Structure formats: C-alpha cells, structure tokens
Amino acid sequence: MIIRQIYTIIYIIIITLRPKDGGTKMKKALKAAFPVTIPVMVGYLSVGVAFGLLFQKSGYNFLWALLMSTIVYSGATQFIAINLLTSGTGLIEIALMNFFISIRHIFYGLSFIDKFKVMGKKKTYMIYMLIDDTYK
C-alpha cells in the first residue's frame, strides 16, 4: 500500500506540472510535496511493517508480503487475508471479501468523475489510484 501511495503522489505531480522548463518546476514541486507527505508515509510504513511481520509469522515468505502490498488495493484486506489464507479459505471467498471491504472506493471514484473527465485516458488510472488518504 505504501508503494501505491508514493506512485499516486508522484503521478499526480507529474501530470499536473509536465516540466517544459528543464524540470525546475518538477523539482520545486517535489521539494514542496515531500515534507507534506511524510506523515502519511510514516503511517503507511508502520502499518506495512506490521503487516509484513504478521504475514511472515503466519508462515509466508516476506516476498509474498511485498507482492501483496504492491497488488492488493486495501490495507484492511491485507490483514484480513492473512487469517483467510492461513485458515484455507478459497480464493473466490477472499475475492468477495475484498470486494465488500473495498466497495467504498467505487463511491470515491464516482464523486470525482466530473473532475477526471478532462483527463482522457488518465481518468481510469486516476479513479483506480484514489485511496482513502487522497480522497480526504
């Protein structure tokens, strides 16, 4: 989840600034944005470490935790998935649980539809990358 948050912040900065002046605007934007993102990043790092330790303690390799943190959208789902995977729950049940936990993201995306219309192909990506912290 931390990886996705960092990619989202960088992507938003890139598409809004698009450096045409040799990158000085981009450097200024990154310099201004980084200190503001530190509290969110620290929060995600602590939750990410807790998830990784718990996942590894459950008998999975740390690489699976890294993969899961990269591709699973919901941090809550990651923690729930540990119990579901160790108890032998099927992938269909896990997918359904993930859907019901993450359904709120559909409403986040719908509330930004008008703002994202002008983004063309980027609209789908922006809706996909919208998370709790970027919505607030």
PDB file of C-alpha atoms in Angstrom:
ATOM      1  CA  MET A   1       0.000   0.000   0.000  1.00  0.00           C
ATOM      2  CA  ILE A   2       2.874   2.403   0.698  1.00  0.00           C
ATOM      3  CA  ILE A   3       4.223   1.769  -2.779  1.00  0.00           C
ATOM      4  CA  ARG A   4       0.868   2.624  -4.334  1.00  0.00           C
ATOM      5  CA  GLN A   5       0.603   5.828  -2.258  1.00  0.00           C
ATOM      6  CA  ILE A   6       4.041   7.015  -3.374  1.00  0.00           C
ATOM      7  CA  TYR A   7       3.255   6.230  -7.033  1.00  0.00           C
ATOM      8  CA  THR A   8      -0.023   8.151  -6.737  1.00  0.00           C
ATOM      9  CA  ILE A   9       1.653  11.256  -5.355  1.00  0.00           C
ATOM     10  CA  ILE A  10       4.394  11.199  -7.977  1.00  0.00           C
ATOM     11  CA  TYR A  11       1.902  10.591 -10.799  1.00  0.00           C
ATOM     12  CA  ILE A  12      -0.334  13.472  -9.729  1.00  0.00           C
ATOM     13  CA  ILE A  13       2.657  15.803  -9.565  1.00  0.00           C
ATOM     14  CA  ILE A  14       3.873  14.690 -12.994  1.00  0.00           C
ATOM     15  CA  ILE A  15       0.564  15.064 -14.804  1.00  0.00           C
ATOM     16  CA  THR A  16      -0.213  18.440 -13.260  1.00  0.00           C
ATOM     17  CA  LEU A  17       3.160  20.065 -13.861  1.00  0.00           C
ATOM     18  CA  ARG A  18       4.616  18.453 -17.002  1.00  0.00           C
ATOM     19  CA  PRO A  19       8.000  20.160 -16.946  1.00  0.00           C
ATOM     20  CA  LYS A  20       8.741  22.199 -20.066  1.00  0.00           C
ATOM     21  CA  ASP A  21      11.445  24.304 -18.461  1.00  0.00           C
ATOM     22  CA  GLY A  22      14.116  21.670 -17.965  1.00  0.00           C
ATOM     23  CA  GLY A  23      12.467  20.174 -14.902  1.00  0.00           C
ATOM     24  CA  THR A  24      12.855  23.084 -12.474  1.00  0.00           C
ATOM     25  CA  LYS A  25       9.104  23.218 -11.818  1.00  0.00           C
ATOM     26  CA  MET A  26       9.114  19.488 -11.125  1.00  0.00           C
ATOM     27  CA  LYS A  27      12.000  19.794  -8.690  1.00  0.00           C
ATOM     28  CA  LYS A  28      10.238  22.642  -6.879  1.00  0.00           C
ATOM     29  CA  ALA A  29       7.001  20.658  -6.724  1.00  0.00           C
ATOM     30  CA  LEU A  30       8.700  17.533  -5.378  1.00  0.00           C
ATOM     31  CA  LYS A  31      10.609  19.612  -2.848  1.00  0.00           C
ATOM     32  CA  ALA A  32       7.345  21.209  -1.688  1.00  0.00           C
ATOM     33  CA  ALA A  33       5.279  17.981  -1.752  1.00  0.00           C
ATOM     34  CA  PHE A  34       7.693  15.649   0.009  1.00  0.00           C
ATOM     35  CA  PRO A  35       7.541  17.198   3.512  1.00  0.00           C
ATOM     36  CA  VAL A  36       3.750  17.242   3.353  1.00  0.00           C
ATOM     37  CA  THR A  37       3.620  13.522   2.527  1.00  0.00           C
ATOM     38  CA  ILE A  38       5.965  12.424   5.333  1.00  0.00           C
ATOM     39  CA  PRO A  39       3.201  11.934   7.965  1.00  0.00           C
ATOM     40  CA  VAL A  40       1.181   9.746   5.584  1.00  0.00           C
ATOM     41  CA  MET A  41       4.286   7.832   4.543  1.00  0.00           C
ATOM     42  CA  VAL A  42       5.290   7.179   8.188  1.00  0.00           C
ATOM     43  CA  GLY A  43       1.789   5.879   8.887  1.00  0.00           C
ATOM     44  CA  TYR A  44       1.892   3.577   5.885  1.00  0.00           C
ATOM     45  CA  LEU A  45       5.387   2.368   6.734  1.00  0.00           C
ATOM     46  CA  SER A  46       4.392   1.380  10.262  1.00  0.00           C
ATOM     47  CA  VAL A  47       1.257  -0.424   9.039  1.00  0.00           C
ATOM     48  CA  GLY A  48       3.289  -2.019   6.220  1.00  0.00           C
ATOM     49  CA  VAL A  49       5.939  -3.313   8.604  1.00  0.00           C
ATOM     50  CA  ALA A  50       3.258  -4.672  10.940  1.00  0.00           C
ATOM     51  CA  PHE A  51       1.593  -6.443   8.023  1.00  0.00           C
ATOM     52  CA  GLY A  52       4.895  -7.852   6.771  1.00  0.00           C
ATOM     53  CA  LEU A  53       5.853  -9.191  10.190  1.00  0.00           C
ATOM     54  CA  LEU A  54       2.424 -10.705  10.777  1.00  0.00           C
ATOM     55  CA  PHE A  55       2.364 -12.265   7.307  1.00  0.00           C
ATOM     56  CA  GLN A  56       5.828 -13.741   7.740  1.00  0.00           C
ATOM     57  CA  LYS A  57       4.929 -15.024  11.223  1.00  0.00           C
ATOM     58  CA  SER A  58       1.988 -16.836   9.607  1.00  0.00           C
ATOM     59  CA  GLY A  59       4.455 -18.882   7.582  1.00  0.00           C
ATOM     60  CA  TYR A  60       4.713 -16.918   4.334  1.00  0.00           C
ATOM     61  CA  ASN A  61       7.917 -15.608   2.785  1.00  0.00           C
ATOM     62  CA  PHE A  62       8.460 -11.835   3.027  1.00  0.00           C
ATOM     63  CA  LEU A  63       8.424 -11.665  -0.783  1.00  0.00           C
ATOM     64  CA  TRP A  64       4.740 -12.670  -0.724  1.00  0.00           C
ATOM     65  CA  ALA A  65       4.080  -9.804   1.679  1.00  0.00           C
ATOM     66  CA  LEU A  66       5.864  -7.399  -0.667  1.00  0.00           C
ATOM     67  CA  LEU A  67       3.892  -8.719  -3.652  1.00  0.00           C
ATOM     68  CA  MET A  68       0.634  -8.480  -1.753  1.00  0.00           C
ATOM     69  CA  SER A  69       1.428  -4.909  -0.661  1.00  0.00           C
ATOM     70  CA  THR A  70       2.034  -3.994  -4.279  1.00  0.00           C
ATOM     71  CA  ILE A  71      -1.074  -5.504  -5.870  1.00  0.00           C
ATOM     72  CA  VAL A  72      -3.737  -5.606  -3.129  1.00  0.00           C
ATOM     73  CA  TYR A  73      -5.558  -2.295  -3.036  1.00  0.00           C
ATOM     74  CA  SER A  74      -6.922  -2.286   0.508  1.00  0.00           C
ATOM     75  CA  GLY A  75      -4.720  -2.372   3.590  1.00  0.00           C
ATOM     76  CA  ALA A  76      -7.625  -3.744   5.629  1.00  0.00           C
ATOM     77  CA  THR A  77      -7.965  -6.562   3.123  1.00  0.00           C
ATOM     78  CA  GLN A  78      -4.306  -7.448   3.553  1.00  0.00           C
ATOM     79  CA  PHE A  79      -4.738  -8.032   7.266  1.00  0.00           C
ATOM     80  CA  ILE A  80      -7.968  -9.977   6.787  1.00  0.00           C
ATOM     81  CA  ALA A  81      -6.346 -12.032   4.019  1.00  0.00           C
ATOM     82  CA  ILE A  82      -3.744 -13.338   6.473  1.00  0.00           C
ATOM     83  CA  ASN A  83      -6.448 -15.069   8.513  1.00  0.00           C
ATOM     84  CA  LEU A  84      -8.325 -16.205   5.421  1.00  0.00           C
ATOM     85  CA  LEU A  85      -5.240 -17.651   3.735  1.00  0.00           C
ATOM     86  CA  THR A  86      -3.988 -19.445   6.842  1.00  0.00           C
ATOM     87  CA  SER A  87      -7.422 -20.949   7.505  1.00  0.00           C
ATOM     88  CA  GLY A  88      -7.641 -22.413   3.998  1.00  0.00           C
ATOM     89  CA  THR A  89     -10.373 -20.134   2.650  1.00  0.00           C
ATOM     90  CA  GLY A  90     -10.822 -20.334  -1.109  1.00  0.00           C
ATOM     91  CA  LEU A  91      -9.749 -17.583  -3.477  1.00  0.00           C
ATOM     92  CA  ILE A  92     -13.346 -16.845  -4.516  1.00  0.00           C
ATOM     93  CA  GLU A  93     -14.326 -16.153  -0.914  1.00  0.00           C
ATOM     94  CA  ILE A  94     -11.247 -13.990  -0.434  1.00  0.00           C
ATOM     95  CA  ALA A  95     -12.061 -12.039  -3.614  1.00  0.00           C
ATOM     96  CA  LEU A  96     -15.654 -11.493  -2.457  1.00  0.00           C
ATOM     97  CA  MET A  97     -14.479 -10.296   0.944  1.00  0.00           C
ATOM     98  CA  ASN A  98     -12.058  -7.904  -0.752  1.00  0.00           C
ATOM     99  CA  PHE A  99     -14.890  -6.584  -2.937  1.00  0.00           C
ATOM    100  CA  PHE A 100     -17.155  -5.867   0.026  1.00  0.00           C
ATOM    101  CA  ILE A 101     -14.380  -4.214   2.029  1.00  0.00           C
ATOM    102  CA  SER A 102     -13.241  -2.064  -0.899  1.00  0.00           C
ATOM    103  CA  ILE A 103     -16.626  -1.086  -2.332  1.00  0.00           C
ATOM    104  CA  ARG A 104     -16.255   2.395  -0.835  1.00  0.00           C
ATOM    105  CA  HIS A 105     -13.636   3.158  -3.489  1.00  0.00           C
ATOM    106  CA  ILE A 106     -16.332   2.981  -6.148  1.00  0.00           C
ATOM    107  CA  PHE A 107     -18.091   5.898  -4.497  1.00  0.00           C
ATOM    108  CA  TYR A 108     -14.833   7.820  -4.160  1.00  0.00           C
ATOM    109  CA  GLY A 109     -14.272   7.469  -7.891  1.00  0.00           C
ATOM    110  CA  LEU A 110     -17.836   8.407  -8.778  1.00  0.00           C
ATOM    111  CA  SER A 111     -17.572  11.640  -6.809  1.00  0.00           C
ATOM    112  CA  PHE A 112     -14.594  12.706  -8.962  1.00  0.00           C
ATOM    113  CA  ILE A 113     -15.999  11.652 -12.344  1.00  0.00           C
ATOM    114  CA  ASP A 114     -16.598  15.237 -13.498  1.00  0.00           C
ATOM    115  CA  LYS A 115     -13.110  16.375 -12.474  1.00  0.00           C
ATOM    116  CA  PHE A 116     -11.495  13.414 -14.203  1.00  0.00           C
ATOM    117  CA  LYS A 117     -13.459  13.725 -17.480  1.00  0.00           C
ATOM    118  CA  VAL A 118     -10.910  16.116 -18.955  1.00  0.00           C
ATOM    119  CA  MET A 119      -8.049  13.698 -18.309  1.00  0.00           C
ATOM    120  CA  GLY A 120      -8.805  11.377 -21.220  1.00  0.00           C
ATOM    121  CA  LYS A 121      -7.053   8.022 -20.860  1.00  0.00           C
ATOM    122  CA  LYS A 122      -5.690   9.020 -17.458  1.00  0.00           C
ATOM    123  CA  LYS A 123      -9.218   9.123 -15.990  1.00  0.00           C
ATOM    124  CA  THR A 124      -9.411   5.374 -15.367  1.00  0.00           C
ATOM    125  CA  TYR A 125      -5.989   5.349 -13.741  1.00  0.00           C
ATOM    126  CA  MET A 126      -6.825   8.332 -11.518  1.00  0.00           C
ATOM    127  CA  ILE A 127     -10.041   6.695 -10.325  1.00  0.00           C
ATOM    128  CA  TYR A 128      -8.170   3.432  -9.709  1.00  0.00           C
ATOM    129  CA  MET A 129      -5.444   5.162  -7.676  1.00  0.00           C
ATOM    130  CA  LEU A 130      -7.885   7.108  -5.495  1.00  0.00           C
ATOM    131  CA  ILE A 131      -7.421   5.902  -1.921  1.00  0.00           C
ATOM    132  CA  ASP A 132      -8.781   6.996   1.452  1.00  0.00           C
ATOM    133  CA  ASP A 133      -5.932   9.412   2.131  1.00  0.00           C
ATOM    134  CA  THR A 134      -6.003  11.115  -1.268  1.00  0.00           C
ATOM    135  CA  TYR A 135      -9.787  11.414  -1.079  1.00  0.00           C
ATOM    136  CA  LYS A 136      -9.781  13.306   2.214  1.00  0.00           C
TER     137      LYS A 136
END
